[in-house]
Amino acid sequence: MSRTDDNVCGFTYHMTTPRDLEAAIQFDHASFRLNGRALVQDLVLPVKQGEMLVLLGRSGSGKTTTLKLINRLLLPTSGNVRVNGRQTSEWDPIQLRRSIGYVIQDGGLFPHFTVERNIALVPRIENWPRARIETRVRELLSKVGLSEDLLSRYPNQLSGGQRQRVGVARALAADPPILILDEAFGALDPITRSEMQKEFRELQQRMQKAVVFVTHDLREALLLADRVALMEEGRLIVDLPVAEFSRSENALVRAYMEAFSGLPDSGHSVRSSA
Amino acid sequence: MNFLHFMIANRQQVLDLTLEHITLAGVATVLAAVVGIPLGILITRIPQLSKPVLGSVNIIQTIPSLALFGFLLPAPWIGERAGRLAILALALYGLLPLVRNTYAGIQGVDPAVVEAARAMGLTDRQLLFQVELPLASGVIVAGVRIATVTSIGVATIAAAIGAGGLGEFIFRGLAMVNNDVILAGAVPAALLALVADFALGRLEQRLGTLRLKS
């Protein structure tokens, strides 16, 4: 499969289905059970191209399992998950994963690869020509706000914020139409974290990818999301546009809002302009 | 230091036996690595096999070396030449550190890194060769180091079945009740082990710092 910088084959193919009919990611009564316990239960959730969905919930609520259902690290035990109109079970898992950028806490970088090789990972295994990889890596570095001096460094020679930026650059390398992030900024200090959130929001406004962002931080959710999906014990509690979310009368939403209020600058006002 | 005089007087034989010793231990270790490392990888892929395989190589290790030589004696082709027999026995001893360290090295790779690799769309083969083996290489080389040093030590006993090596001097010296002859075998064997240990230790350290770049 050949790819151009701004287009991924497979994705262009599925562009023939109208966007409003088929979301980039569609959970269709998807459940995942392990040893008789439902980690995700009867999930119905669409994510449209260009939309940033934040999956909010406490630890063990099924957020990460939900993410893994998207890139087929797990297959639903009932129902199905469709990516670009095709069930994940029908995708070649390798092709599927290469068309989905994945960012985890602290970057999940390969400790034995330099920054350059880390970012170039997917283009390399996709056999891009060397010159194109080099151009792409430099382009990505500037996109995530890193200097080219870092290219030959190893992950342990970077700050936490730098590692996280490299992690984002690596996920974007082959320009996947879908991006999934698992507590991506969770290991950062508050100032770096807030910087990264703002930059990521701006980046997404330019990229218009389908993004699923997992977090347990309400403020982060309200800052980043177009839509917030709140999960609890494997179930979807509410799924609302961000402006409506903070006004919701749902008891769990209220509990969240209260848990985060009382702080000097609570999440309420963060996105009030939106 | 009479054994030095003995060694100088018999330098040609010392050299021959040393080379023979290196060949025995070297071929055995390579053989152990060729079997042991893939076996170690295999049991990370098929976890049900890990207990029986690790158990078996463990049991081999507990067999006294002379007895092991004896057990292998009736084996066809192997038993025909003392050299073959000695190499096989030494290789069997080398299996445990190689299988165990390969297994432990791969299991010890940060699960977050492995999961990230899978999620980025690496194939099983790419995951193994680009991520797991490089990150486990320090631990695997530590296994090679233990296998090599053990092999050099146990190879001295191979002389008991006529496989040659520096053990010849040791057994001859024992029979003659002559310490100088014993030392002419024991000292070079010990030096060989130390040199191998040092060299592989350096390599392990270099790979170890690579691994620590996390």
Short mmCIF file of C-alpha atoms in Angstrom, two decimals:
data_model
loop_
_atom_site.label_atom_id
_atom_site.label_comp_id
_atom_site.label_asym_id
_atom_site.label_seq_id
_atom_site.Cartn_x
_atom_site.Cartn_y
_atom_site.Cartn_z
CA MET A 1 0.00 0.00 0.00
CA SER A 2 1.38 3.38 -0.90
CA ARG A 3 0.54 6.44 1.07
CA THR A 4 0.78 10.13 0.51
CA ASP A 5 1.40 12.50 3.35
CA ASP A 6 -2.14 13.62 3.82
CA ASN A 7 -3.99 10.58 2.72
CA VAL A 8 -4.01 7.00 3.76
CA CYS A 9 -5.09 4.40 1.34
CA GLY A 10 -7.93 2.42 2.70
CA PHE A 11 -9.22 5.59 4.21
CA THR A 12 -9.68 7.32 0.87
CA TYR A 13 -11.38 4.17 -0.26
CA HIS A 14 -13.91 4.41 2.54
CA MET A 15 -14.49 8.09 1.88
CA THR A 16 -16.95 6.87 -0.73
CA THR A 17 -19.41 6.24 2.11
CA PRO A 18 -20.93 9.55 3.14
CA ARG A 19 -19.51 10.73 6.44
CA ASP A 20 -22.84 11.33 8.09
CA LEU A 21 -23.96 7.79 7.36
CA GLU A 22 -20.88 6.01 8.58
CA ALA A 23 -18.74 7.41 11.35
CA ALA A 24 -14.97 6.85 11.36
CA ILE A 25 -15.43 4.65 14.41
CA GLN A 26 -18.73 3.04 15.32
CA PHE A 27 -19.40 0.93 18.41
CA ASP A 28 -22.48 -1.12 17.71
CA HIS A 29 -23.72 -2.80 20.90
CA ALA A 30 -20.15 -3.85 21.55
CA SER A 31 -19.36 -5.79 24.71
CA PHE A 32 -16.17 -7.27 26.01
CA ARG A 33 -16.28 -9.95 28.68
CA LEU A 34 -13.33 -11.53 30.40
CA ASN A 35 -13.80 -14.50 32.76
CA GLY A 36 -17.51 -13.80 32.96
CA ARG A 37 -17.04 -10.16 33.91
CA ALA A 38 -18.19 -7.49 31.49
CA LEU A 39 -15.44 -4.90 31.09
CA VAL A 40 -17.40 -3.08 28.40
CA GLN A 41 -21.13 -3.57 28.11
CA ASP A 42 -23.41 -2.88 25.17
CA LEU A 43 -21.56 0.17 23.99
CA VAL A 44 -23.17 2.26 21.25
CA LEU A 45 -20.95 5.14 20.31
CA PRO A 46 -20.06 6.83 17.02
CA VAL A 47 -16.97 8.96 16.45
CA LYS A 48 -17.06 11.15 13.35
CA GLN A 49 -14.11 12.28 11.28
CA GLY A 50 -12.78 15.58 12.61
CA GLU A 51 -14.33 14.99 16.01
CA MET A 52 -12.56 14.71 19.35
CA LEU A 53 -14.37 12.37 21.70
CA VAL A 54 -13.18 12.23 25.27
CA LEU A 55 -13.87 9.04 27.17
CA LEU A 56 -14.15 10.06 30.78
CA GLY A 57 -14.37 7.71 33.72
CA ARG A 58 -12.56 6.47 36.77
CA SER A 59 -10.03 3.63 36.80
CA GLY A 60 -11.64 0.33 35.89
CA SER A 61 -14.59 1.94 34.14
CA GLY A 62 -13.68 0.31 30.83
CA LYS A 63 -12.13 3.28 29.04
CA THR A 64 -8.88 1.57 28.09
CA THR A 65 -10.70 -1.62 27.08
CA THR A 66 -12.87 0.52 24.82
CA LEU A 67 -9.74 1.96 23.17
CA LYS A 68 -8.28 -1.49 22.64
CA LEU A 69 -11.45 -2.54 20.86
CA ILE A 70 -10.79 0.16 18.27
CA ASN A 71 -7.34 -1.02 17.19
CA ARG A 72 -8.13 -4.68 17.68
CA LEU A 73 -5.81 -5.26 20.58
CA LEU A 74 -9.09 -6.80 21.73
CA LEU A 75 -12.06 -8.10 19.78
CA PRO A 76 -15.58 -7.55 21.12
CA THR A 77 -17.12 -10.72 22.58
CA SER A 78 -20.51 -9.58 21.29
CA GLY A 79 -21.72 -6.78 19.06
CA ASN A 80 -19.17 -5.16 16.80
CA VAL A 81 -16.85 -2.25 16.30
CA ARG A 82 -16.49 -0.74 12.84
CA VAL A 83 -13.59 1.38 11.70
CA ASN A 84 -14.18 3.23 8.45
CA GLY A 85 -17.25 1.12 7.89
CA ARG A 86 -15.54 -2.21 8.33
CA GLN A 87 -15.73 -4.48 11.35
CA THR A 88 -12.43 -4.72 13.19
CA SER A 89 -12.71 -8.51 13.02
CA GLU A 90 -12.60 -8.24 9.22
CA TRP A 91 -9.59 -5.93 9.15
CA ASP A 92 -6.07 -7.25 8.88
CA PRO A 93 -4.98 -6.28 12.41
CA ILE A 94 -1.59 -5.03 11.22
CA GLN A 95 -3.09 -2.76 8.55
CA LEU A 96 -5.76 -1.55 10.95
CA ARG A 97 -3.23 -0.61 13.63
CA ARG A 98 -0.98 1.17 11.18
CA SER A 99 -3.89 3.39 10.21
CA ILE A 100 -4.60 4.31 13.84
CA GLY A 101 -2.17 6.50 15.76
CA TYR A 102 -1.78 5.41 19.39
CA VAL A 103 -0.40 7.52 22.21
CA ILE A 104 0.05 6.25 25.76
CA GLN A 105 1.13 7.73 29.04
CA ASP A 106 4.81 8.70 29.07
CA GLY A 107 4.97 8.08 25.33
CA GLY A 108 5.62 4.33 25.39
CA LEU A 109 8.75 5.05 23.36
CA PHE A 110 11.24 2.33 22.51
CA PRO A 111 14.14 2.88 24.91
CA HIS A 112 16.72 1.50 22.48
CA PHE A 113 15.68 3.74 19.57
CA THR A 114 16.69 7.36 19.09
CA VAL A 115 14.00 10.00 18.81
CA GLU A 116 14.39 9.86 15.04
CA ARG A 117 13.90 6.09 14.83
CA ASN A 118 11.02 6.21 17.27
CA ILE A 119 9.14 8.76 15.17
CA ALA A 120 10.02 6.97 11.93
CA LEU A 121 8.78 3.61 13.21
CA VAL A 122 5.61 3.18 11.17
CA PRO A 123 6.96 4.79 7.96
CA ARG A 124 9.94 2.45 8.20
CA ILE A 125 7.92 -0.72 8.60
CA GLU A 126 5.72 0.54 5.78
CA ASN A 127 8.90 0.81 3.64
CA TRP A 128 8.71 4.48 2.80
CA PRO A 129 11.71 5.74 0.84
CA ARG A 130 14.45 7.01 3.12
CA ALA A 131 14.35 10.61 1.90
CA ARG A 132 10.64 10.85 2.48
CA ILE A 133 10.98 9.48 6.01
CA GLU A 134 13.61 12.09 6.82
CA THR A 135 11.47 14.93 5.54
CA ARG A 136 8.45 13.60 7.40
CA VAL A 137 10.31 13.25 10.71
CA ARG A 138 11.50 16.86 10.54
CA GLU A 139 8.05 18.07 9.61
CA LEU A 140 6.57 16.24 12.60
CA LEU A 141 9.17 17.58 15.02
CA SER A 142 8.20 21.13 14.18
CA LYS A 143 4.52 20.17 14.36
CA VAL A 144 4.89 19.02 17.97
CA GLY A 145 7.24 21.86 18.84
CA LEU A 146 10.55 20.03 19.27
CA SER A 147 14.00 21.04 18.10
CA GLU A 148 15.94 18.96 15.57
CA ASP A 149 18.81 18.73 18.06
CA LEU A 150 16.83 16.02 19.81
CA LEU A 151 16.80 13.64 16.83
CA SER A 152 19.80 11.59 17.96
CA ARG A 153 18.82 11.47 21.64
CA TYR A 154 17.44 8.44 23.43
CA PRO A 155 14.15 8.63 25.34
CA ASN A 156 15.91 8.58 28.74
CA GLN A 157 17.74 11.74 27.72
CA LEU A 158 14.48 13.65 27.31
CA SER A 159 12.17 15.39 29.77
CA GLY A 160 8.70 13.93 30.35
CA GLY A 161 7.11 16.61 28.19
CA GLN A 162 9.56 15.98 25.37
CA ARG A 163 8.90 12.24 25.52
CA GLN A 164 5.19 12.86 25.31
CA ARG A 165 5.66 15.12 22.29
CA VAL A 166 7.76 12.46 20.61
CA GLY A 167 4.98 9.98 21.39
CA VAL A 168 2.46 12.23 19.64
CA ALA A 169 4.81 12.72 16.67
CA ARG A 170 5.27 8.95 16.39
CA ALA A 171 1.53 8.39 16.37
CA LEU A 172 1.09 10.99 13.61
CA ALA A 173 3.99 9.75 11.49
CA ALA A 174 2.06 7.91 8.78
CA ASP A 175 -0.76 10.46 8.94
CA PRO A 176 -3.40 8.03 10.21
CA PRO A 177 -7.02 9.22 9.91
CA ILE A 178 -7.71 8.08 13.48
CA LEU A 179 -5.86 8.90 16.67
CA ILE A 180 -6.41 7.23 20.05
CA LEU A 181 -4.79 8.46 23.24
CA ASP A 182 -4.78 6.70 26.61
CA GLU A 183 -4.17 9.06 29.53
CA ALA A 184 -1.65 10.58 27.18
CA PHE A 185 -0.77 13.58 29.31
CA GLY A 186 -1.26 11.82 32.64
CA ALA A 187 2.40 11.67 33.64
CA LEU A 188 3.17 15.34 33.03
CA ASP A 189 3.56 18.15 35.52
CA PRO A 190 0.57 20.54 35.56
CA ILE A 191 2.22 23.32 33.56
CA THR A 192 3.59 21.09 30.80
CA ARG A 193 0.31 19.26 30.80
CA SER A 194 -1.72 22.38 30.25
CA GLU A 195 0.66 23.46 27.44
CA MET A 196 0.34 20.09 25.74
CA GLN A 197 -3.45 20.16 26.02
CA LYS A 198 -3.68 23.56 24.34
CA GLU A 199 -1.23 22.60 21.61
CA PHE A 200 -2.95 19.32 21.01
CA ARG A 201 -6.30 21.06 20.67
CA GLU A 202 -4.84 23.44 18.09
CA LEU A 203 -3.16 20.59 16.27
CA GLN A 204 -6.43 18.69 16.08
CA GLN A 205 -8.26 21.75 14.73
CA ARG A 206 -5.83 21.72 11.83
CA MET A 207 -5.66 17.95 11.35
CA GLN A 208 -9.36 17.12 11.65
CA LYS A 209 -8.79 13.51 12.59
CA ALA A 210 -11.17 11.26 14.43
CA VAL A 211 -9.74 11.36 17.95
CA VAL A 212 -10.63 9.29 20.99
CA PHE A 213 -8.97 10.60 24.11
CA VAL A 214 -9.18 8.66 27.37
CA THR A 215 -8.81 10.51 30.64
CA HIS A 216 -10.08 10.52 34.22
CA ASP A 217 -9.55 14.25 34.47
CA LEU A 218 -12.76 16.23 34.03
CA ARG A 219 -10.94 19.46 33.34
CA GLU A 220 -8.90 17.87 30.58
CA ALA A 221 -12.10 16.43 29.13
CA LEU A 222 -13.86 19.79 29.12
CA LEU A 223 -10.86 21.51 27.62
CA LEU A 224 -10.24 19.09 24.77
CA ALA A 225 -13.52 17.46 23.87
CA ASP A 226 -16.06 18.11 21.20
CA ARG A 227 -18.08 15.37 22.88
CA VAL A 228 -17.70 13.76 26.28
CA ALA A 229 -18.67 10.15 26.89
CA LEU A 230 -18.81 9.24 30.56
CA MET A 231 -18.29 5.58 31.46
CA GLU A 232 -18.85 3.70 34.68
CA GLU A 233 -18.46 -0.04 35.27
CA GLY A 234 -18.18 -0.78 31.57
CA ARG A 235 -21.33 1.13 30.65
CA LEU A 236 -21.81 4.37 28.84
CA ILE A 237 -23.62 6.73 31.22
CA VAL A 238 -23.93 9.86 29.08
CA ASP A 239 -22.63 10.91 25.68
CA LEU A 240 -23.05 14.63 25.17
CA PRO A 241 -21.55 17.58 23.32
CA VAL A 242 -19.17 19.26 25.71
CA ALA A 243 -21.34 22.36 26.24
CA GLU A 244 -24.29 20.26 27.33
CA PHE A 245 -22.21 17.90 29.42
CA SER A 246 -21.48 20.39 32.18
CA ARG A 247 -25.18 21.26 32.39
CA SER A 248 -26.34 17.66 32.54
CA GLU A 249 -28.56 16.68 35.46
CA ASN A 250 -27.22 13.11 35.48
CA ALA A 251 -26.20 12.14 39.01
CA LEU A 252 -22.77 10.82 38.02
CA VAL A 253 -22.04 13.92 35.94
CA ARG A 254 -23.01 16.07 38.93
CA ALA A 255 -20.73 13.96 41.14
CA TYR A 256 -17.87 14.61 38.75
CA MET A 257 -18.57 18.30 38.54
CA GLU A 258 -18.62 18.49 42.33
CA ALA A 259 -15.43 16.50 42.71
CA PHE A 260 -13.69 19.01 40.48
CA SER A 261 -15.37 22.13 41.82
CA GLY A 262 -14.11 23.74 44.97
CA LEU A 263 -10.82 24.15 43.17
CA PRO A 264 -9.94 27.81 42.58
CA ASP A 265 -10.27 27.43 38.81
CA SER A 266 -12.71 24.63 38.28
CA GLY A 267 -13.58 23.00 35.00
CA HIS A 268 -16.91 24.83 34.69
CA SER A 269 -15.55 27.96 33.13
CA VAL A 270 -12.86 26.44 30.98
CA ARG A 271 -14.90 25.90 27.87
CA SER A 272 -17.76 28.30 28.59
CA SER A 273 -16.88 30.24 25.45
CA ALA A 274 -17.46 27.21 23.23
CA MET B 1 56.92 -22.21 40.39
CA ASN B 2 57.97 -25.54 39.02
CA PHE B 3 54.83 -25.92 36.95
CA LEU B 4 56.02 -23.00 34.80
CA HIS B 5 59.16 -24.93 33.97
CA PHE B 6 57.00 -27.92 33.15
CA MET B 7 54.80 -25.77 30.91
CA ILE B 8 57.73 -24.22 29.09
CA ALA B 9 59.32 -27.61 28.55
CA ASN B 10 56.00 -28.95 27.20
CA ARG B 11 54.83 -25.75 25.50
CA GLN B 12 53.75 -27.47 22.31
CA GLN B 13 51.49 -29.85 24.22
CA VAL B 14 50.16 -27.05 26.43
CA LEU B 15 49.26 -25.12 23.31
CA ASP B 16 47.60 -28.12 21.65
CA LEU B 17 45.56 -28.99 24.71
CA THR B 18 44.55 -25.36 25.21
CA LEU B 19 43.32 -25.15 21.63
CA GLU B 20 41.51 -28.44 22.07
CA HIS B 21 39.95 -27.08 25.25
CA ILE B 22 38.80 -23.92 23.53
CA THR B 23 37.31 -25.97 20.70
CA LEU B 24 35.40 -28.24 23.07
CA ALA B 25 33.99 -25.40 25.14
CA GLY B 26 33.48 -23.10 22.17
CA VAL B 27 31.62 -25.55 19.95
CA ALA B 28 29.51 -26.67 22.92
CA THR B 29 28.54 -23.11 23.82
CA VAL B 30 27.65 -22.24 20.24
CA LEU B 31 25.57 -25.40 20.04
CA ALA B 32 23.86 -24.57 23.33
CA ALA B 33 23.12 -21.04 22.07
CA VAL B 34 21.75 -22.26 18.75
CA VAL B 35 19.32 -24.53 20.58
CA GLY B 36 18.84 -22.64 23.84
CA ILE B 37 18.05 -19.12 22.57
CA PRO B 38 15.31 -20.22 20.13
CA LEU B 39 13.96 -22.52 22.84
CA GLY B 40 13.86 -19.60 25.26
CA ILE B 41 12.00 -17.52 22.66
CA LEU B 42 9.60 -20.37 21.96
CA ILE B 43 8.50 -20.66 25.58
CA THR B 44 7.68 -16.94 25.70
CA ARG B 45 5.32 -17.58 22.76
CA ILE B 46 3.81 -20.81 24.09
CA PRO B 47 3.56 -20.23 27.85
CA GLN B 48 2.27 -23.77 28.52
CA LEU B 49 5.70 -25.05 27.47
CA SER B 50 7.67 -22.81 29.80
CA LYS B 51 7.36 -24.98 32.91
CA PRO B 52 8.21 -28.36 31.34
CA VAL B 53 11.09 -26.90 29.30
CA LEU B 54 12.62 -24.93 32.17
CA GLY B 55 12.12 -27.96 34.43
CA SER B 56 13.89 -30.27 32.00
CA VAL B 57 16.94 -28.06 31.45
CA ASN B 58 17.08 -27.61 35.20
CA ILE B 59 17.17 -31.36 35.77
CA ILE B 60 19.96 -31.77 33.20
CA GLN B 61 21.98 -29.29 35.22
CA THR B 62 21.71 -31.43 38.35
CA ILE B 63 23.20 -34.54 36.71
CA PRO B 64 26.86 -34.87 37.79
CA SER B 65 29.10 -34.31 34.78
CA LEU B 66 30.86 -37.66 34.93
CA ALA B 67 27.52 -39.45 35.10
CA LEU B 68 26.25 -37.44 32.13
CA PHE B 69 29.26 -38.52 30.08
CA GLY B 70 28.45 -42.08 31.10
CA PHE B 71 24.76 -41.81 30.16
CA LEU B 72 25.63 -40.56 26.68
CA LEU B 73 28.21 -43.24 26.01
CA PRO B 74 25.76 -45.79 24.50
CA ALA B 75 24.22 -43.20 22.16
CA PRO B 76 24.77 -44.03 18.47
CA TRP B 77 27.17 -41.76 16.50
CA ILE B 78 27.63 -39.57 19.57
CA GLY B 79 29.27 -42.29 21.62
CA GLU B 80 31.68 -43.25 18.85
CA ARG B 81 34.01 -40.31 19.40
CA ALA B 82 34.92 -38.92 22.79
CA GLY B 83 35.01 -35.39 21.35
CA ARG B 84 31.41 -35.55 20.11
CA LEU B 85 30.26 -36.94 23.40
CA ALA B 86 32.02 -34.28 25.42
CA ILE B 87 30.66 -31.48 23.24
CA LEU B 88 27.11 -32.78 23.55
CA ALA B 89 27.37 -33.09 27.32
CA LEU B 90 28.83 -29.58 27.64
CA ALA B 91 26.13 -28.18 25.38
CA LEU B 92 23.45 -29.77 27.54
CA TYR B 93 24.93 -28.02 30.57
CA GLY B 94 24.91 -24.74 28.72
CA LEU B 95 21.19 -24.98 27.95
CA LEU B 96 19.90 -23.90 31.34
CA PRO B 97 21.49 -20.43 31.52
CA LEU B 98 20.67 -19.77 27.87
CA VAL B 99 17.04 -20.87 27.93
CA ARG B 100 16.39 -19.27 31.28
CA ASN B 101 18.04 -15.94 30.48
CA THR B 102 16.45 -15.66 27.04
CA TYR B 103 13.07 -16.33 28.61
CA ALA B 104 13.64 -13.96 31.53
CA GLY B 105 15.10 -11.28 29.27
CA ILE B 106 12.10 -11.22 26.97
CA GLN B 107 9.59 -11.49 29.81
CA GLY B 108 11.39 -8.59 31.46
CA VAL B 109 10.80 -6.15 28.60
CA ASP B 110 8.49 -3.37 29.76
CA PRO B 111 4.92 -4.52 28.91
CA ALA B 112 4.00 -0.93 27.98
CA VAL B 113 6.70 -0.98 25.29
CA VAL B 114 5.47 -4.32 23.93
CA GLU B 115 1.90 -3.10 23.87
CA ALA B 116 2.90 0.13 22.16
CA ALA B 117 4.76 -1.92 19.56
CA ARG B 118 1.71 -4.07 18.88
CA ALA B 119 -0.56 -1.06 18.75
CA MET B 120 1.72 0.63 16.21
CA GLY B 121 1.18 -2.36 13.92
CA LEU B 122 4.42 -4.30 14.27
CA THR B 123 4.15 -7.90 13.14
CA ASP B 124 5.15 -10.67 15.56
CA ARG B 125 8.47 -11.01 13.80
CA GLN B 126 9.17 -7.26 13.90
CA LEU B 127 8.20 -7.19 17.57
CA LEU B 128 10.68 -9.97 18.32
CA PHE B 129 13.63 -8.74 16.28
CA GLN B 130 13.23 -4.99 16.61
CA VAL B 131 11.98 -4.71 20.16
CA GLU B 132 12.14 -7.79 22.37
CA LEU B 133 15.51 -9.29 21.42
CA PRO B 134 17.41 -5.98 21.39
CA LEU B 135 15.97 -5.08 24.80
CA ALA B 136 16.68 -8.56 26.17
CA SER B 137 20.17 -8.77 24.66
CA GLY B 138 21.99 -7.78 27.87
CA VAL B 139 20.31 -10.57 29.83
CA ILE B 140 20.82 -13.08 27.02
CA VAL B 141 24.55 -12.28 26.83
CA ALA B 142 24.71 -12.76 30.60
CA GLY B 143 23.39 -16.27 29.93
CA VAL B 144 26.01 -16.85 27.23
CA ARG B 145 28.63 -15.72 29.70
CA ILE B 146 27.54 -18.18 32.38
CA ALA B 147 27.29 -21.00 29.81
CA THR B 148 30.78 -20.25 28.45
CA VAL B 149 32.47 -20.11 31.82
CA THR B 150 30.71 -23.27 33.05
CA SER B 151 31.61 -25.01 29.84
CA ILE B 152 35.31 -24.11 30.14
CA GLY B 153 35.31 -25.42 33.68
CA VAL B 154 33.42 -28.67 33.04
CA ALA B 155 35.48 -29.34 29.88
CA THR B 156 38.42 -30.27 32.10
CA ILE B 157 36.49 -33.38 33.08
CA ALA B 158 36.10 -34.35 29.41
CA ALA B 159 39.64 -35.72 29.59
CA ALA B 160 38.27 -38.50 31.78
CA ILE B 161 36.56 -39.97 28.72
CA GLY B 162 39.52 -39.24 26.49
CA ALA B 163 38.17 -36.12 24.82
CA GLY B 164 41.37 -34.20 25.47
CA GLY B 165 41.65 -30.59 26.58
CA LEU B 166 43.54 -29.22 29.55
CA GLY B 167 41.98 -31.86 31.78
CA GLU B 168 44.61 -34.24 30.38
CA PHE B 169 47.25 -32.56 32.54
CA ILE B 170 44.99 -32.52 35.54
CA PHE B 171 44.18 -36.23 35.36
CA ARG B 172 47.79 -37.10 34.54
CA GLY B 173 48.99 -35.02 37.45
CA LEU B 174 46.49 -36.70 39.76
CA ALA B 175 47.70 -40.11 38.66
CA MET B 176 51.35 -39.11 39.08
CA VAL B 177 50.63 -37.25 42.34
CA ASN B 178 52.44 -34.32 40.77
CA ASN B 179 51.06 -30.89 41.55
CA ASP B 180 53.06 -29.17 38.84
CA VAL B 181 51.39 -31.23 36.16
CA ILE B 182 47.95 -30.58 37.70
CA LEU B 183 48.66 -26.84 37.75
CA ALA B 184 49.83 -26.92 34.12
CA GLY B 185 46.25 -27.90 33.28
CA ALA B 186 44.34 -26.02 35.95
CA VAL B 187 46.01 -22.61 35.61
CA PRO B 188 45.51 -22.19 31.85
CA ALA B 189 41.92 -23.46 32.20
CA ALA B 190 41.24 -20.93 34.93
CA LEU B 191 42.82 -18.16 32.84
CA LEU B 192 40.66 -19.10 29.85
CA ALA B 193 37.55 -18.88 32.02
CA LEU B 194 38.59 -15.49 33.40
CA VAL B 195 39.33 -14.05 29.96
CA ALA B 196 36.01 -15.28 28.57
CA ASP B 197 34.19 -13.96 31.61
CA PHE B 198 35.82 -10.55 31.30
CA ALA B 199 35.22 -10.20 27.57
CA LEU B 200 31.59 -11.26 27.73
CA GLY B 201 31.11 -9.12 30.82
CA ARG B 202 32.20 -6.07 28.84
CA LEU B 203 29.79 -6.93 26.06
CA GLU B 204 26.99 -7.47 28.55
CA GLN B 205 27.67 -4.09 30.10
CA ARG B 206 27.49 -2.34 26.75
CA LEU B 207 24.21 -4.01 25.90
CA GLY B 208 23.00 -3.36 29.43
CA THR B 209 23.46 0.40 29.12
CA LEU B 210 21.54 0.18 25.88
CA ARG B 211 18.74 -1.55 27.72
CA LEU B 212 18.74 1.04 30.47
CA LYS B 213 18.08 3.83 28.01
CA SER B 214 14.47 3.88 29.05
#
